[in-house]
């Protein structure tokens, strides 16, 4: 099972240990593309703070994020699972998983990123600011930029099991499963049961809880149909929309009344 996650806008501070080692990141086939984004981002932020703030879409209160980007090569690095914060990652709560579940997380979770393309939760990275919606002056829109490199590495990364796609639309634009990989891909939408509307907090928190439940249970469903059975067995209310034809992912709706 491979689980695709979005990152978080908010991030924890960089660590005090060794700096980034690009060769240590998952998906080494992305090395050249990562280097290009990193080079341009650091150069942009070092050369013109006001232009960098405009390109990155930062408010005046977030101006300090620009200085953080300037130091990306020398700042201390931490596991990505510690860097990313926010509702989904709070609900997932990687730090509190037992040892077996942590091993499963290291093997199965992949976080998409405007800067790195995608990283594993144990990959050591510095804190940064660069969303997939950014359009860099030289490389262009990052969602489009990453499509080629991700298309090269993701089919192999997907293996031959379930792909559980929990990304937001901006990050989903960087890679869309095709062919037989799409046949075993499931996307999840979380609906507030009384209103049947998507509510951001319910959506993010429930997705984090779903991943946590799967990791703790040691479940590795082979495909979307098996995933539905597993989730229902774990107590989730799931509605299914099977694809009309081959080569398209399954769409699952998880209904929740409230999130504690």
Tab-separated table of C-alpha atoms in Angstrom:
chain	number	residue	atom	x	y	z
A	1	UNK	CA	0.000	0.000	0.000
A	2	UNK	CA	1.198	3.465	-0.905
A	3	UNK	CA	-0.482	6.472	0.723
A	4	UNK	CA	-0.151	9.871	-0.964
A	5	UNK	CA	-0.465	12.839	1.399
A	6	UNK	CA	-0.459	16.616	0.970
A	7	UNK	CA	2.056	18.598	3.023
A	8	UNK	CA	0.990	21.314	5.461
A	9	UNK	CA	1.302	25.069	5.013
A	10	UNK	CA	2.512	25.394	8.580
A	11	UNK	CA	5.747	23.631	9.408
A	12	UNK	CA	7.799	23.014	12.513
A	13	UNK	CA	11.162	24.731	12.871
A	14	UNK	CA	14.196	23.143	11.256
A	15	UNK	CA	16.320	20.913	13.436
A	16	UNK	CA	19.736	21.628	14.928
A	17	UNK	CA	21.432	18.582	13.505
A	18	UNK	CA	23.012	17.859	10.135
A	19	UNK	CA	21.713	19.838	7.148
A	20	UNK	CA	19.861	18.464	4.147
A	21	UNK	CA	21.485	15.594	2.273
A	22	UNK	CA	19.588	15.489	-1.043
A	23	UNK	CA	20.975	12.051	-1.876
A	24	UNK	CA	19.239	10.669	1.206
A	25	UNK	CA	15.710	11.526	0.061
A	26	UNK	CA	13.261	8.949	-1.248
A	27	UNK	CA	12.655	8.749	-4.998
A	28	UNK	CA	16.255	9.488	-6.057
A	29	UNK	CA	15.092	9.826	-9.660
A	30	UNK	CA	13.815	13.287	-8.668
A	31	UNK	CA	17.293	14.526	-7.689
A	32	UNK	CA	17.880	16.732	-10.737
A	33	UNK	CA	14.409	18.275	-10.624
A	34	UNK	CA	14.726	18.920	-6.883
A	35	UNK	CA	18.090	20.624	-7.347
A	36	UNK	CA	16.619	22.966	-9.959
A	37	UNK	CA	13.732	24.045	-7.700
A	38	UNK	CA	16.010	24.401	-4.681
A	39	UNK	CA	18.521	26.516	-6.623
A	40	UNK	CA	15.892	28.890	-7.968
A	41	UNK	CA	14.029	29.188	-4.668
A	42	UNK	CA	17.184	30.006	-2.683
A	43	UNK	CA	18.375	32.470	-5.331
A	44	UNK	CA	14.987	34.202	-5.495
A	45	UNK	CA	14.726	34.604	-1.733
A	46	UNK	CA	18.323	35.784	-1.341
A	47	UNK	CA	18.170	38.339	-4.159
A	48	UNK	CA	14.871	40.175	-3.744
A	49	UNK	CA	12.787	39.792	-0.604
A	50	UNK	CA	9.808	41.721	-1.924
A	51	UNK	CA	9.675	39.782	-5.191
A	52	UNK	CA	10.053	36.513	-3.276
A	53	UNK	CA	7.140	37.450	-1.016
A	54	UNK	CA	4.994	38.147	-4.076
A	55	UNK	CA	5.975	34.922	-5.872
A	56	UNK	CA	5.440	32.772	-2.777
A	57	UNK	CA	2.120	34.453	-1.956
A	58	UNK	CA	3.156	35.422	1.559
A	59	UNK	CA	1.487	38.026	3.726
A	60	UNK	CA	3.568	40.708	5.424
A	61	UNK	CA	3.356	38.684	8.631
A	62	UNK	CA	5.038	35.722	6.935
A	63	UNK	CA	7.988	37.702	5.573
A	64	UNK	CA	10.283	35.714	7.864
A	65	UNK	CA	9.650	32.607	5.767
A	66	UNK	CA	11.812	34.129	3.041
A	67	UNK	CA	14.911	34.147	5.262
A	68	UNK	CA	14.161	30.531	6.117
A	69	UNK	CA	14.302	29.622	2.425
A	70	UNK	CA	17.654	31.372	2.005
A	71	UNK	CA	19.172	28.977	4.569
A	72	UNK	CA	17.731	25.753	3.128
A	73	UNK	CA	21.112	24.217	2.324
A	74	UNK	CA	22.614	24.857	5.756
A	75	UNK	CA	19.647	24.671	8.141
A	76	UNK	CA	19.349	21.599	10.311
A	77	UNK	CA	17.089	18.882	8.976
A	78	UNK	CA	14.417	16.788	10.699
A	79	UNK	CA	12.240	13.880	9.525
A	80	UNK	CA	9.510	15.165	7.229
A	81	UNK	CA	6.932	13.593	9.528
A	82	UNK	CA	8.066	16.051	12.212
A	83	UNK	CA	8.365	19.062	9.898
A	84	UNK	CA	4.794	18.858	8.593
A	85	UNK	CA	2.178	20.023	11.106
A	86	UNK	CA	-1.493	20.931	10.921
A	87	UNK	CA	-4.822	19.163	11.270
A	88	UNK	CA	-4.076	16.050	9.189
A	89	UNK	CA	-0.690	15.450	10.800
A	90	UNK	CA	-2.024	16.127	14.293
A	91	UNK	CA	-4.657	13.444	13.737
A	92	UNK	CA	-2.115	11.056	12.226
A	93	UNK	CA	0.208	11.653	15.213
A	94	UNK	CA	3.159	9.689	13.863
A	95	UNK	CA	5.210	10.129	17.040
A	96	UNK	CA	2.740	8.136	19.130
A	97	UNK	CA	2.533	5.113	16.801
A	98	UNK	CA	3.979	1.859	18.049
A	99	UNK	CA	7.212	0.573	16.516
A	100	UNK	CA	5.517	-1.706	13.983
A	101	UNK	CA	3.174	1.041	12.798
A	102	UNK	CA	6.089	3.468	12.464
A	103	UNK	CA	7.852	0.987	10.188
A	104	UNK	CA	4.737	0.724	8.060
A	105	UNK	CA	4.527	4.518	7.882
A	106	UNK	CA	8.137	4.772	6.742
A	107	UNK	CA	7.455	2.321	3.924
A	108	UNK	CA	4.037	3.453	2.800
A	109	UNK	CA	3.599	7.227	3.303
A	110	UNK	CA	4.677	9.705	0.643
A	111	UNK	CA	4.183	13.459	1.110
A	112	UNK	CA	3.925	15.579	-2.038
A	113	UNK	CA	5.756	18.916	-1.999
A	114	UNK	CA	6.237	21.953	-4.201
A	115	UNK	CA	9.945	21.977	-3.349
A	116	UNK	CA	10.852	18.283	-3.184
A	117	UNK	CA	8.285	16.682	-5.493
A	118	UNK	CA	7.584	14.055	-2.854
A	119	UNK	CA	9.365	12.785	0.256
A	120	UNK	CA	8.990	9.930	2.699
A	121	UNK	CA	8.034	10.748	6.281
A	122	UNK	CA	11.462	9.664	7.544
A	123	UNK	CA	13.370	11.736	4.957
A	124	UNK	CA	15.280	14.494	6.729
A	125	UNK	CA	14.419	17.952	5.359
A	126	UNK	CA	14.615	21.546	6.617
A	127	UNK	CA	11.553	23.678	7.210
A	128	UNK	CA	10.649	25.625	4.051
A	129	UNK	CA	7.948	27.624	2.338
A	130	UNK	CA	7.050	26.752	-1.248
A	131	UNK	CA	3.614	25.406	-2.109
A	132	UNK	CA	2.693	23.486	-5.239
A	133	UNK	CA	0.681	26.522	-6.359
A	134	UNK	CA	3.807	28.683	-6.657
A	135	UNK	CA	4.935	29.858	-10.093
A	136	UNK	CA	8.705	30.393	-10.056
A	137	UNK	CA	10.027	32.935	-12.588
A	138	UNK	CA	12.380	30.453	-14.248
A	139	UNK	CA	10.701	27.058	-13.853
A	140	UNK	CA	7.085	28.167	-14.043
A	141	UNK	CA	4.104	26.686	-12.206
A	142	UNK	CA	5.361	23.908	-9.948
A	143	UNK	CA	2.309	21.693	-10.406
A	144	UNK	CA	3.087	21.512	-14.119
A	145	UNK	CA	6.859	21.401	-13.593
A	146	UNK	CA	6.679	18.237	-11.485
A	147	UNK	CA	4.450	16.257	-13.854
A	148	UNK	CA	7.279	14.979	-16.043
A	149	UNK	CA	9.673	13.952	-13.248
A	150	UNK	CA	6.867	12.408	-11.171
A	151	UNK	CA	5.581	10.428	-14.165
A	152	UNK	CA	9.041	8.859	-14.414
A	153	UNK	CA	9.280	7.664	-10.807
A	154	UNK	CA	5.763	7.159	-9.478
A	155	UNK	CA	4.674	4.008	-11.362
A	156	UNK	CA	7.579	2.095	-9.792
A	157	UNK	CA	6.945	3.703	-6.392
A	158	UNK	CA	3.301	2.603	-6.574
A	159	UNK	CA	4.384	-1.043	-6.724
A	160	UNK	CA	1.589	-3.522	-7.328
A	161	UNK	CA	-0.726	-2.764	-4.409
A	162	UNK	CA	-3.299	-0.184	-3.392
A	163	UNK	CA	-2.588	3.512	-3.936
A	164	UNK	CA	-4.572	5.565	-1.428
A	165	UNK	CA	-4.616	9.138	-2.700
A	166	UNK	CA	-5.432	11.680	0.014
A	167	UNK	CA	-3.852	14.713	-1.672
A	168	UNK	CA	-5.549	18.054	-2.147
A	169	UNK	CA	-6.206	19.135	-5.730
A	170	UNK	CA	-3.098	21.339	-6.010
A	171	UNK	CA	-0.810	18.450	-5.134
A	172	UNK	CA	-2.793	15.901	-7.130
A	173	UNK	CA	-2.000	17.976	-10.220
A	174	UNK	CA	1.667	16.936	-10.014
A	175	UNK	CA	0.903	13.277	-10.721
A	176	UNK	CA	-2.256	11.485	-11.778
A	177	UNK	CA	-2.267	7.674	-11.763
A	178	UNK	CA	-2.937	6.161	-15.171
A	179	UNK	CA	-3.700	2.756	-16.607
A	180	UNK	CA	-3.485	-0.214	-14.283
A	181	UNK	CA	-2.123	1.973	-11.451
A	182	UNK	CA	-5.334	4.018	-11.603
A	183	UNK	CA	-7.344	0.787	-11.421
A	184	UNK	CA	-5.950	0.165	-7.939
A	185	UNK	CA	-6.087	3.771	-6.770
A	186	UNK	CA	-8.708	5.106	-4.380
A	187	UNK	CA	-9.363	8.765	-3.618
A	188	UNK	CA	-11.186	9.754	-0.461
A	189	UNK	CA	-13.582	12.599	0.173
A	190	UNK	CA	-14.822	13.256	3.700
A	191	UNK	CA	-18.377	14.526	4.038
A	192	UNK	CA	-20.144	15.953	7.065
A	193	UNK	CA	-22.988	13.441	7.236
A	194	UNK	CA	-25.832	15.783	8.301
A	195	UNK	CA	-25.131	18.241	5.472
A	196	UNK	CA	-23.225	16.022	3.028
A	197	UNK	CA	-20.787	18.875	2.480
A	198	UNK	CA	-16.994	18.831	2.500
A	199	UNK	CA	-15.723	20.754	5.522
A	200	UNK	CA	-11.991	21.403	5.611
A	201	UNK	CA	-11.417	20.443	9.243
A	202	UNK	CA	-13.483	17.245	8.995
A	203	UNK	CA	-11.721	16.381	5.765
A	204	UNK	CA	-8.158	16.795	7.016
A	205	UNK	CA	-8.645	15.334	10.476
A	206	UNK	CA	-10.533	12.290	9.226
A	207	UNK	CA	-7.931	11.562	6.561
A	208	UNK	CA	-5.262	11.630	9.262
A	209	UNK	CA	-7.331	9.279	11.416
A	210	UNK	CA	-7.905	6.908	8.501
A	211	UNK	CA	-4.185	6.594	7.820
A	212	UNK	CA	-3.474	6.122	11.508
A	213	UNK	CA	-6.146	3.408	11.751
A	214	UNK	CA	-4.699	1.525	8.781
A	215	UNK	CA	-1.151	1.731	10.142
A	216	UNK	CA	-2.160	0.619	13.640
A	217	UNK	CA	-4.240	-2.254	12.296
A	218	UNK	CA	-1.413	-3.436	10.056
A	219	UNK	CA	-3.831	-3.446	7.138
A	220	UNK	CA	-2.481	-3.616	3.597
A	221	UNK	CA	-5.507	-3.922	1.292
A	222	UNK	CA	-4.570	-5.010	-2.206
A	223	UNK	CA	-7.018	-2.702	-3.962
A	224	UNK	CA	-9.913	-0.293	-3.524
A	225	UNK	CA	-12.582	-2.948	-2.920
A	226	UNK	CA	-10.506	-4.473	-0.126
A	227	UNK	CA	-9.909	-0.984	1.293
A	228	UNK	CA	-13.655	-0.401	1.560
A	229	UNK	CA	-14.044	-3.625	3.522
A	230	UNK	CA	-11.150	-2.748	5.817
A	231	UNK	CA	-12.416	0.761	6.509
A	232	UNK	CA	-15.906	-0.472	7.281
A	233	UNK	CA	-14.379	-3.063	9.580
A	234	UNK	CA	-12.548	-0.247	11.373
A	235	UNK	CA	-15.856	1.544	11.942
A	236	UNK	CA	-15.910	4.079	9.118
A	237	UNK	CA	-19.078	4.753	7.127
A	238	UNK	CA	-18.036	4.496	3.488
A	239	UNK	CA	-19.934	5.045	0.266
A	240	UNK	CA	-18.344	3.890	-2.981
A	241	UNK	CA	-18.355	5.163	-6.528
A	242	UNK	CA	-16.715	2.567	-8.731
A	243	UNK	CA	-15.150	3.873	-11.965
A	244	UNK	CA	-17.292	3.721	-15.068
A	245	UNK	CA	-14.405	2.249	-17.046
A	246	UNK	CA	-10.913	0.895	-16.587
A	247	UNK	CA	-7.997	3.238	-16.011
A	248	UNK	CA	-9.747	5.499	-13.529
A	249	UNK	CA	-9.515	5.575	-9.720
A	250	UNK	CA	-12.261	4.627	-7.314
A	251	UNK	CA	-13.912	7.462	-5.395
A	252	UNK	CA	-14.791	6.832	-1.756
A	253	UNK	CA	-16.911	9.075	0.461
A	254	UNK	CA	-16.339	8.728	4.200
A	255	UNK	CA	-19.250	10.167	6.213
A	256	UNK	CA	-18.639	11.682	9.656
A	257	UNK	CA	-20.966	13.336	12.142
A	258	UNK	CA	-18.305	15.137	14.162
A	259	UNK	CA	-14.589	15.165	14.869
A	260	UNK	CA	-13.256	15.218	18.435
